[in-house]
Short mmCIF file of C-alpha atoms in Angstrom, two decimals:
data_model
loop_
_atom_site.label_atom_id
_atom_site.label_comp_id
_atom_site.label_asym_id
_atom_site.label_seq_id
_atom_site.Cartn_x
_atom_site.Cartn_y
_atom_site.Cartn_z
CA MET A 1 -16.23 3.01 19.85
CA TYR A 2 -13.52 2.05 16.99
CA ALA A 3 -11.93 -1.38 16.39
CA LEU A 4 -8.68 -1.09 14.72
CA VAL A 5 -8.52 -5.02 13.05
CA ASP A 6 -4.74 -5.91 11.90
CA CYS A 7 -3.38 -8.89 10.69
CA ASN A 8 -0.24 -9.62 12.18
CA ASN A 9 2.69 -10.00 9.97
CA PHE A 10 0.21 -10.24 7.06
CA TYR A 11 2.29 -11.36 4.11
CA VAL A 12 4.31 -14.03 6.42
CA SER A 13 1.09 -15.43 7.88
CA CYS A 14 -0.87 -16.23 4.62
CA GLU A 15 2.61 -17.92 3.40
CA ARG A 16 2.11 -20.26 6.86
CA VAL A 17 -1.15 -20.65 5.74
CA PHE A 18 -0.41 -23.29 3.18
CA ASN A 19 3.06 -24.15 4.43
CA PRO A 20 2.80 -25.68 7.97
CA THR A 21 6.50 -26.20 8.01
CA LEU A 22 6.82 -22.50 8.22
CA ARG A 23 5.33 -22.09 11.44
CA ARG A 24 7.37 -21.01 14.37
CA VAL A 25 10.63 -20.25 11.97
CA PRO A 26 12.08 -17.31 10.65
CA VAL A 27 10.02 -15.96 7.29
CA VAL A 28 10.62 -12.62 5.58
CA VAL A 29 9.27 -11.60 2.23
CA LEU A 30 10.34 -9.38 -0.29
CA SER A 31 9.22 -6.67 -2.54
CA ASN A 32 8.34 -6.13 -5.75
CA ASN A 33 11.58 -7.89 -8.20
CA ASP A 34 12.76 -9.03 -4.60
CA GLY A 35 14.34 -5.86 -3.48
CA CYS A 36 13.83 -6.00 -0.11
CA VAL A 37 12.32 -7.24 2.85
CA ILE A 38 8.47 -6.20 3.67
CA SER A 39 7.29 -8.49 5.71
CA ARG A 40 9.06 -10.30 8.50
CA SER A 41 7.80 -13.32 10.78
CA SER A 42 8.35 -12.42 14.95
CA GLU A 43 11.46 -14.73 14.69
CA ALA A 44 13.12 -12.54 11.93
CA LYS A 45 12.89 -9.71 13.83
CA LYS A 46 14.35 -11.39 16.98
CA LEU A 47 17.34 -12.12 14.17
CA GLY A 48 17.42 -9.09 13.43
CA ILE A 49 16.25 -8.21 9.78
CA PRO A 50 15.38 -4.51 9.59
CA MET A 51 12.25 -3.57 7.41
CA GLY A 52 13.47 -2.59 4.04
CA ALA A 53 16.37 -4.41 4.75
CA ALA A 54 17.82 -4.95 0.71
CA ALA A 55 17.74 -8.53 0.01
CA PHE A 56 21.24 -8.59 -1.54
CA GLU A 57 22.74 -7.08 1.44
CA TYR A 58 21.60 -9.83 3.85
CA GLN A 59 21.53 -13.21 1.25
CA LYS A 60 24.48 -14.35 3.81
CA LYS A 61 22.55 -14.08 6.45
CA PHE A 62 19.62 -15.54 5.37
CA GLN A 63 21.57 -18.47 4.60
CA GLU A 64 23.87 -18.73 7.78
CA SER A 65 20.14 -18.09 10.24
CA GLY A 66 17.52 -20.48 8.21
CA ILE A 67 15.31 -17.77 7.38
CA LYS A 68 12.86 -18.58 4.31
CA VAL A 69 12.68 -16.07 2.00
CA PHE A 70 9.75 -15.38 0.06
CA SER A 71 8.56 -13.07 -3.23
CA SER A 72 5.34 -11.30 -2.80
CA ASN A 73 2.36 -13.24 -3.86
CA TYR A 74 0.13 -10.40 -3.79
CA ALA A 75 -2.95 -12.40 -5.47
CA LEU A 76 -2.76 -14.76 -2.55
CA TYR A 77 -2.64 -11.78 0.02
CA GLY A 78 -5.19 -10.08 -2.00
CA ASP A 79 -7.66 -13.49 -1.99
CA MET A 80 -7.01 -14.08 2.09
CA SER A 81 -7.45 -10.73 2.95
CA ASN A 82 -10.67 -10.60 0.71
CA ARG A 83 -11.65 -13.55 2.96
CA VAL A 84 -10.67 -11.79 6.06
CA TYR A 85 -12.67 -8.75 5.73
CA ARG A 86 -16.25 -10.62 4.67
CA ILE A 87 -15.74 -12.07 8.34
CA LEU A 88 -15.51 -8.88 9.53
CA GLN A 89 -18.47 -7.31 7.80
CA ASN A 90 -20.73 -9.60 9.81
CA TYR A 91 -19.58 -8.04 13.21
CA THR A 92 -20.79 -4.51 11.98
CA PRO A 93 -21.87 -2.82 8.83
CA ASP A 94 -19.62 0.10 9.45
CA ILE A 95 -16.74 -0.85 7.96
CA GLU A 96 -13.72 0.97 6.46
CA ILE A 97 -10.90 -0.91 4.67
CA TYR A 98 -8.13 0.91 5.49
CA SER A 99 -5.11 -1.27 3.69
CA ILE A 100 -4.89 -4.93 2.84
CA ASP A 101 -4.00 -5.97 5.83
CA GLU A 102 -6.15 -3.11 8.81
CA CYS A 103 -9.69 -2.23 9.03
CA PHE A 104 -11.74 0.18 10.91
CA LEU A 105 -14.86 -0.77 11.99
CA HIS A 106 -17.60 1.21 13.93
CA PHE A 107 -19.87 0.01 17.02
CA ASN A 108 -22.64 1.72 17.78
CA ASN A 109 -25.22 0.56 20.53
CA PHE A 110 -23.26 -2.31 21.33
CA THR A 111 -23.80 -2.21 25.08
CA ASP A 112 -25.59 -5.36 25.67
CA ASN A 113 -21.92 -7.16 24.66
CA PRO A 114 -18.41 -6.06 26.38
CA LEU A 115 -16.59 -5.30 23.15
CA ASP A 116 -13.22 -6.77 24.86
CA LYS A 117 -15.07 -10.29 24.48
CA TYR A 118 -17.10 -9.26 21.40
CA CYS A 119 -13.83 -8.35 19.43
CA LYS A 120 -11.97 -11.54 21.09
CA LYS A 121 -14.86 -13.94 19.38
CA LEU A 122 -14.49 -11.81 16.39
CA ARG A 123 -10.82 -12.32 16.52
CA GLN A 124 -10.79 -16.24 17.08
CA GLU A 125 -13.40 -16.69 13.96
CA VAL A 126 -10.91 -15.33 11.59
CA LEU A 127 -8.21 -17.07 13.10
CA GLN A 128 -10.27 -20.42 13.23
CA LYS A 129 -11.66 -19.69 9.31
CA THR A 130 -8.44 -18.21 7.86
CA LEU A 131 -6.05 -19.44 10.19
CA ILE A 132 -4.00 -15.19 10.12
CA PRO A 133 -3.61 -13.85 12.96
CA THR A 134 -4.86 -10.63 14.22
CA CYS A 135 -4.94 -7.62 16.78
CA VAL A 136 -7.47 -5.60 18.06
CA GLY A 137 -7.39 -2.19 19.53
CA ILE A 138 -10.55 -0.67 20.41
CA ALA A 139 -11.19 3.31 21.71
CA PRO A 140 -13.54 6.07 20.93
CA THR A 141 -12.08 7.36 18.43
CA LYS A 142 -9.67 6.24 14.96
CA ALA A 143 -6.26 7.55 16.54
CA LEU A 144 -7.03 6.07 20.07
CA ALA A 145 -7.90 2.94 18.43
CA LYS A 146 -4.75 2.19 16.83
CA VAL A 147 -2.67 3.64 19.75
CA ALA A 148 -4.70 0.53 21.60
CA ASN A 149 -3.98 -1.97 18.81
CA HIS A 150 -0.23 -0.87 19.13
CA ILE A 151 -0.58 -2.26 23.20
CA ALA A 152 -2.41 -5.23 21.84
CA LYS A 153 0.71 -6.06 19.90
CA LYS A 154 2.80 -5.84 22.48
CA PHE A 155 1.77 -7.16 25.27
CA PRO A 156 0.64 -10.61 24.41
CA GLU A 157 -0.92 -11.36 28.29
CA LEU A 158 -3.65 -8.94 26.52
CA GLU A 159 -4.55 -11.98 23.84
CA GLY A 160 -4.27 -9.80 21.06
CA VAL A 161 -7.47 -7.41 22.03
CA TYR A 162 -6.99 -4.74 24.43
CA LEU A 163 -10.38 -2.01 25.10
CA MET A 164 -8.96 1.85 26.15
CA ASP A 165 -12.20 2.41 27.70
CA THR A 166 -11.70 5.17 30.00
CA ASP A 167 -9.81 8.30 30.14
CA GLU A 168 -7.53 7.00 32.47
CA LYS A 169 -6.33 4.58 30.10
CA ARG A 170 -6.07 7.07 27.48
CA ILE A 171 -3.47 9.10 29.44
CA LYS A 172 -1.34 5.93 30.47
CA ALA A 173 -0.79 4.37 26.50
CA LEU A 174 0.18 8.47 25.63
CA LYS A 175 2.55 8.28 28.01
CA TRP A 176 3.97 5.07 26.77
CA LEU A 177 3.58 6.15 23.01
CA ASN A 178 7.18 7.65 21.70
CA ILE A 179 5.68 10.44 19.23
CA GLU A 180 7.02 8.96 16.20
CA ASP A 181 4.82 5.94 16.67
CA VAL A 182 1.47 7.96 16.46
CA TRP A 183 -0.25 7.72 13.61
CA GLY A 184 -0.78 10.50 11.04
CA ILE A 185 2.74 11.58 12.45
CA GLY A 186 5.28 10.88 9.80
CA ARG A 187 9.52 11.75 9.87
CA ARG A 188 9.21 14.95 9.40
CA MET A 189 6.42 16.14 11.97
CA SER A 190 7.95 13.76 14.31
CA LYS A 191 11.83 15.63 13.99
CA ARG A 192 9.96 18.96 14.54
CA LEU A 193 8.06 18.15 17.72
CA LYS A 194 11.13 16.32 18.80
CA ALA A 195 12.96 19.75 18.50
CA LYS A 196 10.09 21.20 20.85
CA GLY A 197 11.00 18.80 23.35
CA VAL A 198 7.71 16.18 22.12
CA ASN A 199 9.20 13.25 22.68
CA LYS A 200 5.62 11.01 23.86
CA ALA A 201 2.20 11.43 22.72
CA ILE A 202 0.67 12.66 25.86
CA GLN A 203 3.32 15.62 25.37
CA PHE A 204 1.71 16.68 21.61
CA THR A 205 -1.78 16.34 23.09
CA GLU A 206 -0.41 18.93 25.60
CA LEU A 207 0.27 21.56 22.92
CA SER A 208 -2.03 24.53 22.82
CA ASP A 209 -4.33 24.33 19.38
CA GLU A 210 -3.20 27.60 18.02
CA TYR A 211 0.30 26.05 17.67
CA VAL A 212 -0.63 22.77 16.46
CA ARG A 213 -3.01 24.39 13.95
CA LYS A 214 -0.18 27.16 12.95
CA GLU A 215 2.23 24.72 12.46
CA PHE A 216 0.24 21.32 11.56
CA SER A 217 -2.11 22.56 9.70
CA VAL A 218 -5.95 21.49 10.62
CA VAL A 219 -4.90 17.89 9.82
CA GLY A 220 -2.41 17.73 12.97
CA LEU A 221 -5.22 19.87 14.90
CA ARG A 222 -7.50 16.68 14.07
CA LEU A 223 -5.30 14.48 15.24
CA LYS A 224 -4.49 16.40 18.51
CA LYS A 225 -8.01 15.81 19.39
CA GLU A 226 -8.74 12.47 18.38
CA LEU A 227 -5.64 11.57 20.66
CA GLU A 228 -7.58 13.70 23.64
CA GLY A 229 -10.44 11.61 22.85
CA ILE A 230 -12.56 13.63 20.30
CA SER A 231 -13.95 11.81 17.66
CA VAL A 232 -13.47 14.11 14.53
CA LEU A 233 -12.25 11.47 11.80
CA GLY A 234 -14.96 9.04 11.09
CA LEU A 235 -15.55 6.30 8.85
CA GLU A 236 -14.04 7.08 5.09
CA GLU A 237 -15.99 5.62 1.78
CA VAL A 238 -13.96 4.55 -0.74
CA GLN A 239 -12.91 8.11 -2.80
CA ALA A 240 -11.06 8.86 -6.09
CA LYS A 241 -7.44 9.15 -5.52
CA LYS A 242 -5.04 12.16 -5.93
CA HIS A 243 -2.61 10.77 -7.25
CA ILE A 244 -2.21 7.51 -9.26
CA ALA A 245 1.19 5.82 -9.74
CA THR A 246 2.25 2.56 -11.65
CA THR A 247 6.51 2.37 -11.04
CA ARG A 248 8.93 -1.03 -11.28
CA SER A 249 12.30 -1.90 -10.66
CA PHE A 250 13.85 -4.18 -13.24
CA ASP A 251 15.10 -7.27 -13.40
CA THR A 252 18.06 -6.14 -14.73
CA THR A 253 19.51 -2.95 -15.63
CA TYR A 254 18.54 -1.18 -19.00
CA THR A 255 20.73 0.87 -21.35
CA ASP A 256 18.25 0.56 -24.45
CA LYS A 257 15.98 3.31 -25.07
CA GLU A 258 13.86 1.33 -27.01
CA TYR A 259 12.85 -0.82 -24.10
CA ILE A 260 12.47 2.32 -21.29
CA LYS A 261 10.24 3.73 -23.62
CA GLU A 262 8.03 0.58 -23.67
CA ARG A 263 7.98 -0.28 -20.48
CA ILE A 264 6.92 4.13 -20.05
CA THR A 265 4.00 3.34 -22.37
CA THR A 266 2.74 0.20 -20.35
CA PHE A 267 3.41 1.91 -17.08
CA ALA A 268 0.98 5.00 -18.49
CA VAL A 269 -1.57 2.59 -19.92
CA THR A 270 -1.70 0.81 -16.23
CA CYS A 271 -2.45 4.10 -14.79
CA ALA A 272 -5.17 4.98 -17.82
CA GLU A 273 -7.43 1.68 -16.61
CA LYS A 274 -6.99 2.75 -12.94
CA LEU A 275 -8.19 6.36 -13.96
CA ARG A 276 -11.10 4.57 -16.28
CA LYS A 277 -11.89 2.58 -13.01
CA GLN A 278 -12.33 5.30 -10.88
CA LYS A 279 -13.93 7.47 -13.72
CA SER A 280 -11.77 10.09 -13.49
CA THR A 281 -9.29 11.75 -15.98
CA CYS A 282 -5.96 13.67 -15.94
CA GLN A 283 -4.10 16.67 -16.60
CA LEU A 284 -0.53 16.07 -15.50
CA VAL A 285 1.94 13.06 -16.13
CA THR A 286 4.81 12.90 -14.02
CA VAL A 287 8.05 10.31 -15.19
CA PHE A 288 11.39 9.23 -13.83
CA ILE A 289 13.94 7.14 -14.40
CA TYR A 290 16.72 5.91 -11.68
CA THR A 291 19.74 4.33 -12.43
CA ASN A 292 20.55 1.33 -10.13
CA ARG A 293 22.00 3.49 -6.28
CA PHE A 294 23.51 1.01 -4.96
CA ASN A 295 25.83 -0.30 -7.42
CA ASP A 296 28.94 2.04 -6.82
CA GLN A 297 30.75 0.28 -9.58
CA GLN A 298 28.54 2.45 -12.45
CA GLU A 299 27.40 6.11 -12.97
CA GLN A 300 25.24 6.86 -11.38
CA TYR A 301 21.55 9.14 -12.86
CA SER A 302 18.09 10.03 -11.35
CA ARG A 303 15.20 12.54 -13.43
CA SER A 304 11.98 13.29 -13.05
CA ILE A 305 9.83 15.54 -14.85
CA ASN A 306 6.21 17.05 -15.02
CA VAL A 307 4.53 16.88 -18.38
CA SER A 308 0.95 18.79 -19.00
CA ILE A 309 -1.94 17.79 -20.80
CA PRO A 310 -3.56 20.28 -22.29
CA TYR A 311 -7.14 18.02 -21.59
CA PRO A 312 -8.34 15.87 -19.50
CA THR A 313 -8.40 12.46 -20.51
CA ASN A 314 -8.39 8.88 -19.62
CA SER A 315 -6.75 7.45 -22.70
CA ASP A 316 -3.99 5.28 -23.02
CA ILE A 317 -3.55 6.87 -26.16
CA GLU A 318 -2.70 10.24 -25.28
CA ILE A 319 -1.28 9.24 -21.52
CA ALA A 320 1.16 7.34 -22.88
CA LYS A 321 2.22 9.99 -26.02
CA TYR A 322 2.65 12.99 -23.10
CA ALA A 323 4.51 10.02 -21.36
CA GLN A 324 6.90 9.27 -24.05
CA LYS A 325 7.33 13.41 -24.33
CA GLY A 326 8.57 13.65 -20.70
CA LEU A 327 10.88 10.36 -21.33
CA ASN A 328 12.41 12.38 -24.48
CA LEU A 329 13.38 14.93 -22.65
CA ILE A 330 14.78 13.11 -19.62
CA PHE A 331 16.65 9.99 -21.23
CA LYS A 332 20.19 10.25 -21.42
CA GLN A 333 22.62 7.37 -23.34
CA GLY A 334 25.02 5.34 -21.66
CA TYR A 335 23.52 4.81 -18.57
CA HIS A 336 22.31 1.79 -16.77
CA TYR A 337 18.70 2.08 -15.79
CA LYS A 338 17.18 -0.05 -12.88
CA LYS A 339 14.12 1.51 -12.24
CA ALA A 340 11.01 3.47 -13.55
CA GLY A 341 7.34 4.92 -13.41
CA VAL A 342 4.96 6.96 -14.33
CA ILE A 343 2.09 9.03 -11.73
CA VAL A 344 -0.86 10.98 -12.98
CA GLY A 345 -2.16 14.26 -11.37
CA GLY A 346 -4.65 16.61 -11.50
CA ILE A 347 -7.25 14.38 -11.65
CA THR A 348 -10.92 14.97 -11.55
CA PRO A 349 -14.09 13.06 -11.53
CA GLU A 350 -14.97 12.74 -15.31
CA HIS A 351 -18.37 14.24 -15.39
CA GLU A 352 -16.74 16.73 -14.46
CA LYS A 353 -14.34 17.59 -17.24
CA GLN A 354 -13.60 20.98 -17.81
CA PHE A 355 -13.09 21.01 -22.35
CA ASN A 356 -10.55 23.43 -23.55
CA LEU A 357 -11.73 26.18 -25.87
CA PHE A 358 -8.80 25.11 -28.38
CA GLU A 359 -8.02 21.84 -28.48
CA ASP A 360 -9.87 18.71 -26.80
CA GLU A 361 -9.13 14.37 -26.81
CA PRO A 362 -10.19 12.84 -29.76
CA VAL A 363 -13.78 12.20 -29.36
CA LYS A 364 -13.10 8.21 -30.60
CA HIS A 365 -10.88 7.60 -28.05
CA ARG A 366 -13.73 7.28 -25.48
CA GLU A 367 -15.31 4.51 -27.87
CA ILE A 368 -11.91 3.31 -28.53
CA MET A 369 -10.89 2.65 -24.35
CA ARG A 370 -14.34 1.35 -23.88
CA THR A 371 -14.43 -1.35 -26.01
CA MET A 372 -10.76 -2.30 -25.36
CA ASP A 373 -12.27 -2.54 -21.34
CA GLN A 374 -14.54 -4.49 -22.30
CA LEU A 375 -12.18 -6.87 -24.62
CA ASN A 376 -9.62 -6.78 -21.65
CA SER A 377 -12.42 -7.17 -19.15
CA LYS A 378 -13.72 -10.82 -21.29
CA TYR A 379 -10.21 -12.30 -22.97
CA GLY A 380 -7.71 -11.23 -19.83
CA THR A 381 -5.52 -8.45 -19.31
CA GLN A 382 -3.56 -7.11 -22.25
CA LYS A 383 -5.05 -8.75 -24.38
CA LEU A 384 -5.17 -5.86 -26.34
CA LYS A 385 -2.24 -3.40 -26.44
CA LEU A 386 -1.22 -0.11 -28.07
CA ALA A 387 1.26 -0.86 -30.61
CA SER A 388 3.86 1.11 -28.72
CA GLN A 389 3.86 -1.55 -26.33
CA ALA A 390 5.32 -5.29 -26.43
CA LEU A 391 3.08 -7.51 -28.24
CA ASP A 392 5.08 -10.43 -28.00
CA LYS A 393 5.52 -10.81 -24.33
CA THR A 394 3.81 -9.50 -20.77
CA TRP A 395 6.25 -8.05 -18.55
CA LYS A 396 7.20 -10.10 -15.79
CA MET A 397 8.53 -9.05 -11.97
CA ARG A 398 11.71 -11.17 -10.72
CA GLN A 399 10.16 -13.57 -8.18
CA GLU A 400 12.36 -16.18 -7.52
CA HIS A 401 10.88 -17.58 -4.30
CA LEU A 402 7.39 -16.99 -5.66
CA SER A 403 4.72 -19.74 -3.50
CA PRO A 404 1.64 -21.10 -5.74
CA ASN A 405 -1.54 -19.26 -6.14
CA TYR A 406 -3.45 -21.61 -3.93
CA THR A 407 -6.64 -19.75 -3.74
CA THR A 408 -7.11 -18.25 -7.13
CA LYS A 409 -5.43 -20.50 -9.59
CA TRP A 410 -6.76 -24.13 -10.14
CA ASN A 411 -3.47 -25.71 -11.13
CA GLU A 412 -1.60 -24.56 -8.22
CA ILE A 413 -4.40 -25.79 -5.45
CA LEU A 414 -3.11 -27.33 -2.76
CA GLU A 415 -2.69 -30.91 -3.15
CA ILE A 416 -2.99 -33.93 -0.82
CA ARG A 417 -1.95 -36.96 -0.53
#
């Protein structure tokens, strides 16, 4: 059996742990640069604040309704997430961290303890030790555990835990669940299914295997089997990413190419560092720049470009060089740019690197990168930079409503008087 443990309104819950005055009042947490709503308390949801709401459009609503607004505090959320997962690891050795607020547990040979009671104990310990509320869905497959978790959230009388241990419960749940709420079915897929008259999850399982495989590939067929109660998706080990992206919205708009160039260089360096951490290389760099689509008074422009690197690399110097080349090809003077980013693709493991017959990354780059990583690890990130990066400043997001880092900075630790 699989259990999906999901932290309720996680970012909001983290803010409430250290600020009890936020309990039972509407709270929202905003994305990078305070752009849009990415987490809402139950009270905020009841007031009609949608997920993804642009903060500037709802500013008046926030003030009139007394909604407390916070900037994303990823250091705090990441630390609280680790605390939750350390507790969960005491309940089973088989665990898959799916996201910052979701985790799959696999239970084998747990016949001595009813799983619903066992997971209620687990949920209570997480709440007692971290003050983070959770819901737990238990089922024979990962996809059904997602469904069970959805039910546990929707019906308070279940006390946060739902066990789907019979076929009768499975069928009843799938008749209730809308197709767009099924894990793994995105907007496009649900649109196509609805066009065929498939509105509920149970109707998806009634389609023929041949049709599902033809229209939605083997991935869609695996999902169908999972919903039928046949487990085909095991716990995944940590895998190397196929794409790595570093993107940011700026605190304001910029027209200066040199500023945008510095940002693109820094984004490329961040991608290169992530590549080295997972011991990978890349051979493709995608660069994009956008103006502010919410500002009707300014002329709009957006463009992206793919730039191939002739050899696999994870060097800051090489990836930044090709990212700058891409920027030079798409940048246009006179526009007010609000967002930019770098995405690396064509990722392969370092030990499977395919050498180019005619040219290759300079050997000295590997030693330089190794030395930079060691020094930055010892003395703090961004102590050593490329000359094309801003040496006198560290770029900072707009975070006008940032809470203290209660658990990761000594000078921001909670004081009791």
